[in-house]
PDB file of C-alpha atoms in Angstrom:
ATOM      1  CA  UNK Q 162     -38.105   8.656  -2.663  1.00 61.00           C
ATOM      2  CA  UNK Q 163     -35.318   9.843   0.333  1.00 77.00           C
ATOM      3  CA  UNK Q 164     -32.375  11.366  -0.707  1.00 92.00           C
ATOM      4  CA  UNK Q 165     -29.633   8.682   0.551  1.00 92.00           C
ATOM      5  CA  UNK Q 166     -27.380   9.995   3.304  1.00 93.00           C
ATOM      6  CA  UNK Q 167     -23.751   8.556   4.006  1.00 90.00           C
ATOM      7  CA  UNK Q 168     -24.846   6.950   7.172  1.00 91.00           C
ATOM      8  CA  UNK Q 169     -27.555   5.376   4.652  1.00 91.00           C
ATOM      9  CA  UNK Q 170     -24.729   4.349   1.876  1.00 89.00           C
ATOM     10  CA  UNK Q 171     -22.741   3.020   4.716  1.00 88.00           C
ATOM     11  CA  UNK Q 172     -25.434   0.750   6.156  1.00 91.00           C
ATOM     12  CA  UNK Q 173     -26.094  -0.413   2.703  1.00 91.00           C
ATOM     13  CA  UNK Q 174     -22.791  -1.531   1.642  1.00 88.00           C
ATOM     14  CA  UNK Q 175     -21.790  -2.872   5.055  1.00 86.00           C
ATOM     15  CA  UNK Q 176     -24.735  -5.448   4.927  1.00 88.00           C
ATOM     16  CA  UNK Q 177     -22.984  -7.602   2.675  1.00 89.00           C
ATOM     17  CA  UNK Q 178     -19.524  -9.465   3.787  1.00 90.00           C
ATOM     18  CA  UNK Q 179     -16.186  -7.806   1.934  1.00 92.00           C
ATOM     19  CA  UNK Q 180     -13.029  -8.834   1.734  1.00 94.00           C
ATOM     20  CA  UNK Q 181     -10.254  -6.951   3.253  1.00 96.00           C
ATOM     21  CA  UNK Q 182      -7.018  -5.531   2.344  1.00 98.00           C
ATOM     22  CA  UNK Q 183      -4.211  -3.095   3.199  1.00 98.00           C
ATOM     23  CA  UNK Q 184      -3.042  -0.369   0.321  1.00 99.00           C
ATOM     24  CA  UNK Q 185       1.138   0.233   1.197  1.00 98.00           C
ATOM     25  CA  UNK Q 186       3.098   2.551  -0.982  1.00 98.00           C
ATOM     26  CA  UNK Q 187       5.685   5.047  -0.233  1.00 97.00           C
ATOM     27  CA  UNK Q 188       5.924   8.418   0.875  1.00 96.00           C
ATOM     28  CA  UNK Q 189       7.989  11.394  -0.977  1.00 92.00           C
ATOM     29  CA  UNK Q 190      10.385  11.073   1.911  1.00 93.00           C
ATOM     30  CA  UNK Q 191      10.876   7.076   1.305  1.00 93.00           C
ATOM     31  CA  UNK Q 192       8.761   6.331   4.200  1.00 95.00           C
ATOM     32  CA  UNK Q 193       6.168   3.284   4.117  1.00 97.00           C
ATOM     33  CA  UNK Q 194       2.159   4.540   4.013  1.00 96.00           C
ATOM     34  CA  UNK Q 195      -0.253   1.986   4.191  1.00 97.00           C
ATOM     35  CA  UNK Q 196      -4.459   1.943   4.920  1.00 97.00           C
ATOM     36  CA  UNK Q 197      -6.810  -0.361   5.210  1.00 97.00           C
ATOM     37  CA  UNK Q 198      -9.231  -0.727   2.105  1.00 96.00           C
ATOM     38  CA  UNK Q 199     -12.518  -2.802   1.219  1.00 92.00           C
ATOM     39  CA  UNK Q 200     -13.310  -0.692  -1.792  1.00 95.00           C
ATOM     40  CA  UNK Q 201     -11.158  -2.614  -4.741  1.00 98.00           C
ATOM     41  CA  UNK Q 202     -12.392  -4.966  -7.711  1.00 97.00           C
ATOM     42  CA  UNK Q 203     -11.143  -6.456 -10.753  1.00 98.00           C
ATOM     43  CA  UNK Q 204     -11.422  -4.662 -13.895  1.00 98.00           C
ATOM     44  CA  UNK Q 205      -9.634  -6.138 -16.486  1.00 97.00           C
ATOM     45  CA  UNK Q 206      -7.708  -9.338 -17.151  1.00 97.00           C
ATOM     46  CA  UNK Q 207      -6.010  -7.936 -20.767  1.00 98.00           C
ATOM     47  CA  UNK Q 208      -4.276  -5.710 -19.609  1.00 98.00           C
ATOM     48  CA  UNK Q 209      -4.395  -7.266 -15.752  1.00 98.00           C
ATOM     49  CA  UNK Q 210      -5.885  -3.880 -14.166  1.00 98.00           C
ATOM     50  CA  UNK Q 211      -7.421  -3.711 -10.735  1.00 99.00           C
ATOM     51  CA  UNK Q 212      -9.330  -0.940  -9.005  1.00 98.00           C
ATOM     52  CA  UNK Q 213      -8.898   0.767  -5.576  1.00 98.00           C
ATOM     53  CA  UNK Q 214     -11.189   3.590  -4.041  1.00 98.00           C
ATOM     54  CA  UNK Q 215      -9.452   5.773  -1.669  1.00 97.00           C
ATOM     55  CA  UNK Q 216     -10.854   9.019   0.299  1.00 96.00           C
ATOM     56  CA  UNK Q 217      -9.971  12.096  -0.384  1.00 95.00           C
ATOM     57  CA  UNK Q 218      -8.849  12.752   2.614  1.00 94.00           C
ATOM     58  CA  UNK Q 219      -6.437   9.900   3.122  1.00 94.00           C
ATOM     59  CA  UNK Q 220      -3.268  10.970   3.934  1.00 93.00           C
ATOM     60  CA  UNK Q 221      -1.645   8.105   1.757  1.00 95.00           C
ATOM     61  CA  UNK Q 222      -3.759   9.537  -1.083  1.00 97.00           C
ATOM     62  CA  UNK Q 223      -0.731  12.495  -1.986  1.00 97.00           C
ATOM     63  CA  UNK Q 224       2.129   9.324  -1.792  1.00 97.00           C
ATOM     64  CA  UNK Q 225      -0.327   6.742  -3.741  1.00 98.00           C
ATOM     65  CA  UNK Q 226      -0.178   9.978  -6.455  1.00 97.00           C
ATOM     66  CA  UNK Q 227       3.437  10.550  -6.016  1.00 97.00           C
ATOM     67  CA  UNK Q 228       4.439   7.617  -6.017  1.00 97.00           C
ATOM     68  CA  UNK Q 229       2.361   5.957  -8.834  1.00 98.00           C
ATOM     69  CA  UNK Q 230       3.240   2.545  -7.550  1.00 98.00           C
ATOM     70  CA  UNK Q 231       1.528   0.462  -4.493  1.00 98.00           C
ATOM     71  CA  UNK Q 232       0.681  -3.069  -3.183  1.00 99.00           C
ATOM     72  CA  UNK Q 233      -2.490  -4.562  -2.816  1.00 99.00           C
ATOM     73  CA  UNK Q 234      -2.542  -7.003   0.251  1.00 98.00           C
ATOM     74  CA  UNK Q 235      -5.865  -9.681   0.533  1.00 98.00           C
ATOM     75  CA  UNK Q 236      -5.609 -10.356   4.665  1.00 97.00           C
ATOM     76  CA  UNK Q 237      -6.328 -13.721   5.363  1.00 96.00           C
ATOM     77  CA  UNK Q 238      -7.851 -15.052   8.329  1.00 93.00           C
ATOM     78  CA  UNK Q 239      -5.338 -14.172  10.786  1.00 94.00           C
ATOM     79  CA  UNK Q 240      -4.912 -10.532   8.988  1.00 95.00           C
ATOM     80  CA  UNK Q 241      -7.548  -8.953  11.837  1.00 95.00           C
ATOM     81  CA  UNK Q 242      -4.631  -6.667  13.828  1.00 95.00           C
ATOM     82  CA  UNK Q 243      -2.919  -5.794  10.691  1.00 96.00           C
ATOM     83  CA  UNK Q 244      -6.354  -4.530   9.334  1.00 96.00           C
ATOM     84  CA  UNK Q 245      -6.875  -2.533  12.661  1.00 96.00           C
ATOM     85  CA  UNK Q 246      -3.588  -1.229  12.442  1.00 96.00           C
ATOM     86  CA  UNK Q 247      -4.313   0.124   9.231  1.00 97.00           C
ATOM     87  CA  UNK Q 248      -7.691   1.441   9.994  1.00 95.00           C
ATOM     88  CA  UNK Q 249      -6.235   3.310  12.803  1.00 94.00           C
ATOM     89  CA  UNK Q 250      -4.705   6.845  12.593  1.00 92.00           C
ATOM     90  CA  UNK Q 251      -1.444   5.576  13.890  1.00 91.00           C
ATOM     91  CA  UNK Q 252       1.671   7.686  12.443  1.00 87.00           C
ATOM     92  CA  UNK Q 253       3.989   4.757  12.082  1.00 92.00           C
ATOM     93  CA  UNK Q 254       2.048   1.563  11.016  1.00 96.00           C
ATOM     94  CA  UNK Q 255       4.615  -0.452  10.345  1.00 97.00           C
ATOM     95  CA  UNK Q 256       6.192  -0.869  13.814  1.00 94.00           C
ATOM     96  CA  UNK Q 257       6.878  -4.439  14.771  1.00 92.00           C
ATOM     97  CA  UNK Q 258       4.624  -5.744  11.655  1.00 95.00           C
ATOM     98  CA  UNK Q 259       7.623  -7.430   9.267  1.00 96.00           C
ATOM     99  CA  UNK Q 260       7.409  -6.486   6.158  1.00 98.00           C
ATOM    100  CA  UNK Q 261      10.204  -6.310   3.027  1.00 98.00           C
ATOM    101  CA  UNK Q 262      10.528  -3.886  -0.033  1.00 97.00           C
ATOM    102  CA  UNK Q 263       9.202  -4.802  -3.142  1.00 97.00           C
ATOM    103  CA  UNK Q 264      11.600  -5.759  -6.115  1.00 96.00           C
ATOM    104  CA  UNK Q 265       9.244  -5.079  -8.664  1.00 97.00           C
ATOM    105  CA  UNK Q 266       7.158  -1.701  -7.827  1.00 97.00           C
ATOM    106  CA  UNK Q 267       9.985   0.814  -6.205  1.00 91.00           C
ATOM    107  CA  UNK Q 268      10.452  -0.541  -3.087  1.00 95.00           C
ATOM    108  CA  UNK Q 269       7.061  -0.605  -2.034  1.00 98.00           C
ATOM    109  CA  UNK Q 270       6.203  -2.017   1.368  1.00 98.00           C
ATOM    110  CA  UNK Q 271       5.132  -5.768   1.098  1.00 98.00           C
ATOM    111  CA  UNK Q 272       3.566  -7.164   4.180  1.00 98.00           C
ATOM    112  CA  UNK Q 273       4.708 -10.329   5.184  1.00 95.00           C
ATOM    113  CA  UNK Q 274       2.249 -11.542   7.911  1.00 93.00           C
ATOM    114  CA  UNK Q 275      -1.338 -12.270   7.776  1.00 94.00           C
ATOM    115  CA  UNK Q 276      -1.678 -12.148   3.954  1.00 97.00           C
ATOM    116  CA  UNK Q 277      -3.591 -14.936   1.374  1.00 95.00           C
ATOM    117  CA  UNK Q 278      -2.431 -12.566  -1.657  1.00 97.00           C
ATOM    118  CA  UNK Q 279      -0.818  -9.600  -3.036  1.00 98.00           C
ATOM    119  CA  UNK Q 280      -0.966  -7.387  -6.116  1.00 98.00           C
ATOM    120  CA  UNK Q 281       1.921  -5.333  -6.950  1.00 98.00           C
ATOM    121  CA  UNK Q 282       0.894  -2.690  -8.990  1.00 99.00           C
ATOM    122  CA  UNK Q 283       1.505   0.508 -10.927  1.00 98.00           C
ATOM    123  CA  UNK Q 284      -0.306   3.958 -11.170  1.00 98.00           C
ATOM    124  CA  UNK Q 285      -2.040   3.690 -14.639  1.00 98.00           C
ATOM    125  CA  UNK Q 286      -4.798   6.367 -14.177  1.00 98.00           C
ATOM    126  CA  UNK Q 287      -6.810   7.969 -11.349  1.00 98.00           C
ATOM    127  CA  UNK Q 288     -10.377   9.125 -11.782  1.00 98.00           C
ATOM    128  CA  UNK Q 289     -12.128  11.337  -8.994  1.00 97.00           C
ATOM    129  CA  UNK Q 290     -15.777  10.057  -8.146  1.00 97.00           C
ATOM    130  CA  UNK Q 291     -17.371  11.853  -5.746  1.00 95.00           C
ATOM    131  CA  UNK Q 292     -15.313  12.518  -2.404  1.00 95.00           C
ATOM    132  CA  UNK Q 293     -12.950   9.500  -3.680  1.00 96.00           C
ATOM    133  CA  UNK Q 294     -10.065   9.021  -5.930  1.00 98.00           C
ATOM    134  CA  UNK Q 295     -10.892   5.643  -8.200  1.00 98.00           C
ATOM    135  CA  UNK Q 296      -6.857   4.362  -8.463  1.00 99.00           C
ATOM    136  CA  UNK Q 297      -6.624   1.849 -11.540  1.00 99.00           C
ATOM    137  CA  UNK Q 298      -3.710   0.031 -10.674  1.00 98.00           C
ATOM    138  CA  UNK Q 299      -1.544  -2.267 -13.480  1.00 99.00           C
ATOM    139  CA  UNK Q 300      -0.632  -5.362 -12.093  1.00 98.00           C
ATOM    140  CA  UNK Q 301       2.977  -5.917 -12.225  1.00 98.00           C
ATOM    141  CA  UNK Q 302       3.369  -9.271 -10.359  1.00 98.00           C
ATOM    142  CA  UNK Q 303       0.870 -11.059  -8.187  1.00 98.00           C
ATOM    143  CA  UNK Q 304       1.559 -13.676  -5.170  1.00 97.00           C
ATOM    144  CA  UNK Q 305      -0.689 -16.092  -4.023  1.00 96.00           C
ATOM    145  CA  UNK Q 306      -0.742 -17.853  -0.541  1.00 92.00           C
ATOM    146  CA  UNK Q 307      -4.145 -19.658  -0.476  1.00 87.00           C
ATOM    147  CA  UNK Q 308      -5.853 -19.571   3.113  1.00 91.00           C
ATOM    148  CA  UNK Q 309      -8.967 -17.991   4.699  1.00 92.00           C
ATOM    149  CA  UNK Q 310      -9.658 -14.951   4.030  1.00 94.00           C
ATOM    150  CA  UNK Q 311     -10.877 -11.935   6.481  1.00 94.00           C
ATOM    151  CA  UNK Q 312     -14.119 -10.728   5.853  1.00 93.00           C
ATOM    152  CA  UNK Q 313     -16.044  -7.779   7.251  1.00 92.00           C
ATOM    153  CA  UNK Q 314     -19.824  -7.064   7.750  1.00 89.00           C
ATOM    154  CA  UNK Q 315     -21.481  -4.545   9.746  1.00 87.00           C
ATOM    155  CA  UNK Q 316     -18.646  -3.436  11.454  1.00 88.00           C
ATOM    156  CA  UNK Q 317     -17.076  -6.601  12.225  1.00 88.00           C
ATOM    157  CA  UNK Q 318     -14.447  -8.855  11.134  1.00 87.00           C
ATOM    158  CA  UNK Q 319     -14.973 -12.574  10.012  1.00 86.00           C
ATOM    159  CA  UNK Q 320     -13.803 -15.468   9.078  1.00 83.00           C
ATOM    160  CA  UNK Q 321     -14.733 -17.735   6.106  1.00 80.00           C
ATOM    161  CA  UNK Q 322     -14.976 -21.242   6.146  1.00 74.00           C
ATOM    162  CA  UNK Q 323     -15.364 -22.030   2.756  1.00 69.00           C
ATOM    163  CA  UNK Q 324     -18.670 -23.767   2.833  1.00 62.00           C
ATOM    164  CA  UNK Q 325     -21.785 -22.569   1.739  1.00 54.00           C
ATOM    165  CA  UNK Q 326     -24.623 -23.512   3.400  1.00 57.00           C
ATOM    166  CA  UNK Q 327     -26.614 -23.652   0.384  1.00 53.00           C
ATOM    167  CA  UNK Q 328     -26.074 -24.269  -3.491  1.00 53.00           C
ATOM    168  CA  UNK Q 329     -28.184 -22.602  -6.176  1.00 52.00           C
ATOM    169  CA  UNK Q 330     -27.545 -24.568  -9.376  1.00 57.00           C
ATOM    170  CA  UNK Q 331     -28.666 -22.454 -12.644  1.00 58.00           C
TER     171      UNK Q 331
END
């Protein structure tokens, strides 16, 4: 047995197509903070609760903390720059992307291009796993705007056409 590396964990989870989605909240200043994020899941529907894994070393990690509110945005098809924005290490991500305050968390950032769905959610605990912070998020309010979704594997961006080209019956 080999003692898995990051480059190995990487490789591993990167085989398999993901979803994409951009984390916004705001700043201690009131400025927007947003990243780009394939490390969420469901976790409970009673309560409605929804995990998000975010390095340690993000620098929207302090305002996600802070702020104990954010948005979760699924990117849709046409999502691509907004997720490369995201991803980048760009000060001011929200230049020329439109985008309005949320009414429900605190005036959190809502993106309003590129997007099949949003969760806007509260702070409701945050466990540390390894060199991540595991945010469990209450969903407040969620908005659904059904199109393609974005996908990426192995280091590049998809789209889904929602056919299978197979069907396993049980």
């Amino acid at each position: 047995m080999t003692r898995v590396e990051p480059a190995d964990f990487r490789e591993f989870f990167g085989s398999i197509p993901t979803a994409v989605a951009v984390v916004t909240t705001v700043d201690s200043n009131g400025r927007p903070q947003g990243f780009t994020c394939n490390a969420f899941a469901a976790v409970s529907p009673q309560p409605p609760l929804l995990l998000v894994c975010v390095d340690g070393r993000s620098r929207s990690l302090p305002s996600l903390l802070s702020w104990r509110a954010f948005v979760l945005h699924l990117l849709a098809d046409d999502g691509e720059e907004t997720a490369r924005v995201f991803a980048s290490r760009a000060v001011d991500k929200f230049v020329g992307l439109p985008w309005f305050p949320s009414e429900v968390v605190r005036e959190v950032p809502v993106l309003d291009r590129g997007v099949l769905a949003y969760a806007e959610c509260t702070l409701d605990r945050v466990v540390e796993a390894g060199d991540h912070h595991v945010l469990i998020g209450h969903m407040e309010a969620v908005h659904l705007h059904p199109r393609r979704p974005v996908l990426y594997q192995q280091g590049t961006f998809r789209s889904w056409d929602g056919t299978a080209e197979k069907t396993v019956q049980a």
